[in-house]
Coordinates of C-alpha atoms in Angstrom, one line a residue:
M5 CA 115.1 63.4 104.3
F6 CA 113.9 62.7 100.7
K7 CA 117.1 63.7 98.9
G8 CA 117.8 60.9 96.4
K9 CA 114.2 59.7 96.5
E10 CA 114.3 59.0 92.7
Y11 CA 116.9 56.3 93.4
I12 CA 114.6 54.6 96.0
Y13 CA 111.6 54.9 93.8
E14 CA 113.3 53.4 90.7
V15 CA 114.5 50.3 92.7
Y16 CA 111.0 50.0 94.1
K17 CA 109.4 50.1 90.6
E18 CA 111.9 47.7 89.0
K19 CA 112.4 45.5 92.1
S20 CA 116.0 45.2 91.0
F21 CA 119.1 47.3 91.7
S22 CA 120.6 46.4 88.3
K23 CA 117.6 47.4 86.2
A24 CA 117.1 50.6 88.3
A25 CA 120.8 51.5 87.7
Q26 CA 120.4 51.0 84.0
N27 CA 117.3 53.3 83.9
L28 CA 119.1 55.9 85.9
Y29 CA 122.3 55.7 83.8
I30 CA 124.6 55.0 86.8
S31 CA 126.5 52.0 87.8
Q32 CA 124.9 49.5 90.2
P33 CA 127.6 49.9 92.9
A34 CA 127.0 53.7 92.8
L35 CA 123.3 53.2 93.1
S36 CA 123.7 50.7 96.0
A37 CA 126.1 53.2 97.8
S38 CA 123.6 56.0 97.4
I39 CA 120.8 54.0 98.8
K40 CA 122.9 52.9 101.8
K41 CA 123.7 56.5 102.5
I42 CA 120.0 57.3 102.5
E43 CA 119.2 54.3 104.8
K44 CA 122.0 55.4 107.2
R45 CA 120.6 58.9 107.2
L46 CA 117.1 57.5 108.0
G47 CA 118.4 55.0 110.6
C48 CA 116.6 52.1 109.0
C49 CA 116.6 49.8 106.0
I50 CA 114.3 50.6 103.1
F51 CA 114.8 47.4 101.1
D52 CA 114.9 43.7 102.2
R53 CA 117.9 42.6 100.1
S54 CA 117.5 39.0 101.2
S55 CA 114.4 38.5 99.1
N56 CA 114.4 38.0 95.4
P57 CA 113.0 40.2 93.8
V58 CA 113.9 43.0 96.2
Q59 CA 111.1 43.9 98.6
L60 CA 110.4 47.0 100.7
T61 CA 110.7 46.8 104.5
E62 CA 107.8 48.2 106.6
A63 CA 109.7 51.5 106.9
G64 CA 110.4 51.3 103.2
T65 CA 106.7 51.0 102.4
E66 CA 105.9 54.1 104.4
Y67 CA 108.9 55.9 102.8
V68 CA 107.6 55.1 99.3
K69 CA 104.1 56.2 100.2
S70 CA 105.6 59.5 101.2
I71 CA 107.6 59.7 98.0
E72 CA 104.4 59.2 96.0
K73 CA 102.7 62.0 97.9
I74 CA 105.6 64.3 97.3
M75 CA 105.6 63.4 93.6
D76 CA 101.9 64.1 93.4
I77 CA 102.4 67.5 95.0
E78 CA 105.2 68.3 92.6
N79 CA 103.1 67.2 89.6
R80 CA 100.2 69.3 90.7
F81 CA 102.3 72.3 91.3
E82 CA 104.0 71.8 87.8
N83 CA 100.5 71.7 86.3
Y84 CA 99.5 74.8 88.2
L85 CA 102.5 76.7 87.0
S86 CA 101.8 75.5 83.4
N87 CA 98.2 76.7 83.7
L88 CA 99.3 80.0 85.3
N89 CA 101.7 80.7 82.5
Q90 CA 98.9 79.7 80.0
L91 CA 96.4 81.9 81.9
K92 CA 94.2 79.0 82.8
T93 CA 94.2 80.0 86.4
G94 CA 95.2 82.9 88.6
R95 CA 93.9 86.2 90.1
L96 CA 94.3 89.9 89.5
S97 CA 93.6 92.7 91.9
I98 CA 93.1 96.2 90.6
G99 CA 92.4 99.4 92.5
A100 CA 90.7 102.6 91.2
S101 CA 88.9 105.7 92.2
N102 CA 85.2 106.0 91.6
V103 CA 85.5 107.6 88.1
F104 CA 87.9 105.0 86.8
A105 CA 86.1 102.1 88.5
S106 CA 82.8 103.3 87.1
F107 CA 83.6 104.5 83.6
I108 CA 87.0 103.1 82.5
L109 CA 87.7 99.7 84.0
P110 CA 84.5 97.9 83.2
A111 CA 85.3 97.8 79.4
I112 CA 88.9 96.7 80.1
I113 CA 87.9 94.0 82.6
T114 CA 85.2 92.7 80.3
K115 CA 87.6 92.3 77.5
F116 CA 90.1 90.6 79.8
T117 CA 87.7 88.2 81.3
N118 CA 86.2 87.3 77.9
K119 CA 89.7 86.3 76.7
Y120 CA 90.8 84.7 80.0
P121 CA 87.6 83.5 81.8
S122 CA 89.6 81.4 84.3
I123 CA 91.4 84.5 85.8
K124 CA 89.5 85.9 88.8
V125 CA 89.6 89.8 88.7
N126 CA 89.1 91.7 92.0
L127 CA 88.3 95.4 91.7
V128 CA 88.8 97.7 94.8
E129 CA 87.3 101.1 94.8
A130 CA 88.8 103.7 97.1
N131 CA 90.6 107.1 97.3
S132 CA 94.2 107.6 96.1
A133 CA 95.8 107.4 99.5
H134 CA 94.2 104.1 100.4
L135 CA 94.9 102.6 97.0
E136 CA 98.6 103.5 97.3
D137 CA 98.7 101.9 100.7
Q138 CA 97.3 98.6 99.3
L139 CA 99.5 98.8 96.3
F140 CA 102.6 99.2 98.5
S141 CA 101.6 96.3 100.8
G142 CA 101.1 94.0 97.8
A143 CA 97.3 93.6 98.3
L144 CA 96.8 95.2 94.8
D145 CA 98.6 94.3 91.6
F146 CA 97.7 97.5 89.8
V147 CA 96.2 100.9 90.6
I148 CA 94.9 103.2 87.9
D149 CA 95.2 106.9 88.9
N150 CA 95.8 110.4 87.6
Y151 CA 97.6 111.2 90.8
P152 CA 101.4 110.9 90.3
L153 CA 103.0 108.2 92.5
N154 CA 106.7 107.9 93.5
E155 CA 108.5 106.5 90.5
L156 CA 111.3 105.2 92.7
I157 CA 108.7 102.9 94.3
Y158 CA 106.2 102.3 91.5
E159 CA 106.5 101.4 87.8
K160 CA 104.0 103.2 85.6
H161 CA 102.3 102.3 82.3
L162 CA 100.6 105.1 80.4
F163 CA 96.9 104.6 79.8
C164 CA 95.7 108.0 78.5
S165 CA 95.9 111.7 79.0
E166 CA 93.0 113.8 80.2
C167 CA 92.1 117.5 80.4
L168 CA 90.1 119.4 83.0
I169 CA 87.2 121.5 81.8
L170 CA 84.6 123.8 83.3
A171 CA 81.1 122.3 83.6
V172 CA 78.2 124.8 84.1
P173 CA 74.5 124.2 84.5
Q174 CA 72.7 125.6 81.4
E175 CA 70.3 127.7 83.4
F176 CA 73.1 129.9 85.0
S177 CA 72.7 133.4 83.6
S178 CA 76.5 133.8 83.3
N179 CA 76.4 131.5 80.3
C180 CA 74.9 134.4 78.4
L181 CA 78.2 136.3 78.9
A182 CA 80.2 133.3 77.7
Q183 CA 78.3 132.3 74.5
E184 CA 81.4 132.5 72.2
Y185 CA 83.2 130.0 74.4
Q186 CA 80.5 127.4 74.9
L187 CA 80.9 123.7 74.1
T188 CA 78.4 120.9 74.1
I189 CA 79.0 117.4 75.3
D190 CA 79.3 116.3 71.6
D191 CA 82.0 119.0 71.2
I192 CA 83.9 117.5 74.2
R193 CA 83.6 114.0 72.8
Q194 CA 85.0 115.2 69.5
G195 CA 87.9 116.8 71.3
M196 CA 87.1 120.4 70.4
H197 CA 88.4 121.6 73.8
L198 CA 91.8 120.3 72.8
K199 CA 92.0 122.2 69.6
P200 CA 94.2 125.4 69.6
A201 CA 91.4 127.3 67.7
T202 CA 88.9 126.8 70.5
K203 CA 89.0 129.8 72.8
P204 CA 89.3 129.3 76.6
V205 CA 86.8 131.0 78.8
P206 CA 87.8 133.7 81.3
L207 CA 86.8 132.3 84.7
S208 CA 86.1 135.9 85.8
L209 CA 82.7 135.5 84.0
F210 CA 81.7 133.1 86.7
T211 CA 82.9 134.8 89.9
N212 CA 79.4 135.4 91.2
D213 CA 78.3 131.8 90.7
P214 CA 78.6 128.9 93.3
F215 CA 81.2 126.2 92.8
I216 CA 81.5 122.6 93.9
C217 CA 85.0 121.4 94.5
L218 CA 86.7 118.2 95.7
R219 CA 88.3 118.2 99.1
A220 CA 91.9 119.3 99.7
G221 CA 94.5 116.7 98.9
N222 CA 92.9 115.5 95.8
D223 CA 94.8 116.0 92.5
T224 CA 91.8 117.7 90.9
R225 CA 91.5 120.1 93.8
M226 CA 95.2 120.9 93.8
R227 CA 95.0 121.7 90.0
T228 CA 91.7 123.6 90.5
D229 CA 93.2 125.8 93.2
K230 CA 96.2 126.6 90.9
I231 CA 93.9 127.5 88.0
F232 CA 91.9 129.9 90.2
Q233 CA 95.2 131.5 91.5
E234 CA 96.4 131.9 87.9
Q235 CA 93.3 133.8 87.0
G236 CA 93.0 135.8 90.2
I237 CA 89.7 134.2 91.1
T238 CA 88.4 133.4 94.6
P239 CA 85.5 131.0 93.9
K240 CA 82.3 130.8 96.0
I241 CA 82.7 127.2 97.1
I242 CA 79.4 126.0 98.6
L243 CA 80.2 122.3 98.8
E244 CA 83.3 120.0 99.0
L245 CA 83.0 116.4 98.0
D246 CA 85.3 113.3 97.8
Q247 CA 84.4 112.0 94.4
L248 CA 84.6 113.8 91.0
A249 CA 81.6 111.9 89.7
T250 CA 79.5 113.0 92.7
A251 CA 80.5 116.6 92.1
Y252 CA 79.5 116.3 88.5
N253 CA 76.1 114.7 89.2
V254 CA 75.3 117.4 91.8
S255 CA 76.3 120.0 89.2
C256 CA 74.0 118.4 86.6
Y257 CA 71.1 119.1 88.9
G258 CA 71.8 122.8 88.6
M259 CA 73.3 123.4 92.1
A260 CA 76.7 124.8 91.1
I261 CA 79.6 124.9 88.6
T262 CA 82.4 122.4 88.9
I263 CA 85.7 121.5 87.2
I264 CA 85.8 117.9 85.9
S265 CA 88.0 115.8 83.7
D266 CA 87.0 115.3 80.0
T267 CA 87.3 111.6 80.8
L268 CA 84.3 111.8 83.1
A269 CA 82.3 114.1 80.7
Q270 CA 82.9 111.8 77.8
K271 CA 82.0 108.6 79.7
A272 CA 79.2 109.7 82.0
N273 CA 75.6 109.6 81.0
D274 CA 74.4 112.3 78.7
S275 CA 73.3 115.6 80.4
S276 CA 71.5 118.1 78.2
N277 CA 71.5 120.4 81.2
M278 CA 75.2 121.2 81.0
L279 CA 77.5 123.5 79.0
Y280 CA 81.3 123.1 78.9
Y281 CA 84.2 125.5 78.6
K282 CA 87.9 125.2 77.8
I283 CA 90.2 126.5 80.5
N284 CA 93.5 128.2 79.7
S285 CA 96.1 126.6 82.0
T286 CA 98.8 124.0 81.8
H287 CA 97.4 122.6 85.0
T288 CA 94.4 121.2 83.1
F289 CA 96.5 118.5 81.5
R290 CA 97.5 115.3 83.3
S291 CA 98.2 111.7 82.5
V292 CA 96.5 108.5 83.7
F293 CA 98.7 105.6 84.5
F294 CA 98.5 102.0 85.7
Y295 CA 100.9 101.6 88.5
N296 CA 102.5 98.5 90.0
K297 CA 105.2 98.2 92.7
Q298 CA 108.8 98.2 91.5
N299 CA 110.5 94.8 91.7
K300 CA 107.1 93.0 92.1
Y301 CA 107.0 89.8 90.1
I302 CA 104.9 90.5 87.0
T303 CA 102.7 87.6 86.3
K304 CA 101.5 86.6 82.8
A305 CA 98.0 87.8 83.8
M306 CA 99.4 91.2 84.7
E307 CA 101.2 91.5 81.4
E308 CA 98.1 90.6 79.4
F309 CA 95.9 93.0 81.4
I310 CA 98.2 95.9 80.6
K311 CA 98.3 95.0 76.9
I312 CA 94.5 94.9 76.8
A313 CA 94.2 98.1 78.7
Q314 CA 96.5 100.0 76.4
N315 CA 94.6 98.7 73.4
T316 CA 91.3 99.9 74.9
D317 CA 89.9 103.3 74.1
G318 CA 90.8 105.4 77.2
K319 CA 90.7 108.5 75.1
H320 CA 93.6 110.6 73.9
H321 CA 96.8 108.5 74.0

């Protein structure tokens, strides 16, 4: 209905077919023919050609009002796109498990919002399965996780690598048998557990101690089970939890031993009550990625967020 509206609007502005034709760089007969086609399509006249200068008819007045509304919408959308590309507006939705939401993302989000204060960031905290559902549906732009997602469906961006370690309450008597393997939280922060010279502890030293593990289906639990199998250990599991941070906090109160990521140990509050041990297994190493859905349009905000994230200390890159 509004195809060719620029012709109508130019004649309305100039109140002359000849001046409008000059401005549009077309001949006057071509302009007149185009406007007559529009009028025929509408079933009414837009201009009163009997008056001099040319005037709008009643229908023409309403048509021009509609053109101006359309032009206003187009201009506002162009401004929106310009602001979007310049990161002056927009939103970003990120999903994470408790550990990453609590200890990793705050620093990244703070850097991002300081640089781009007009971008609204939404953080969703949930388990891996729920986060993947939301990522697949498009409700989330990114998910940060150490659980591997299907690379045929999701694109991944490496954030950091992490390593599982044994965390033991200091008062456990089994620590006396493992003195040569002991590491402090400062040792973990300095990456001593990653050095080849650091000896891994035999888990058999802790077979009589209680353990806290995550529930089945969690990546940490799957790796923990494989580690126990490798060393021929059947741990005394007294509690199963959903979140690694919760398991660590309970362990810090002296209830049981747990296996945690060095990411959590390095970022969590200091605990003088814990001793740490290197574990000898390939299952202790895993990568942390930001995932987005394949073929999803990558906004400028998403691009910038990943750049900032990958330049933020996540740990061992």
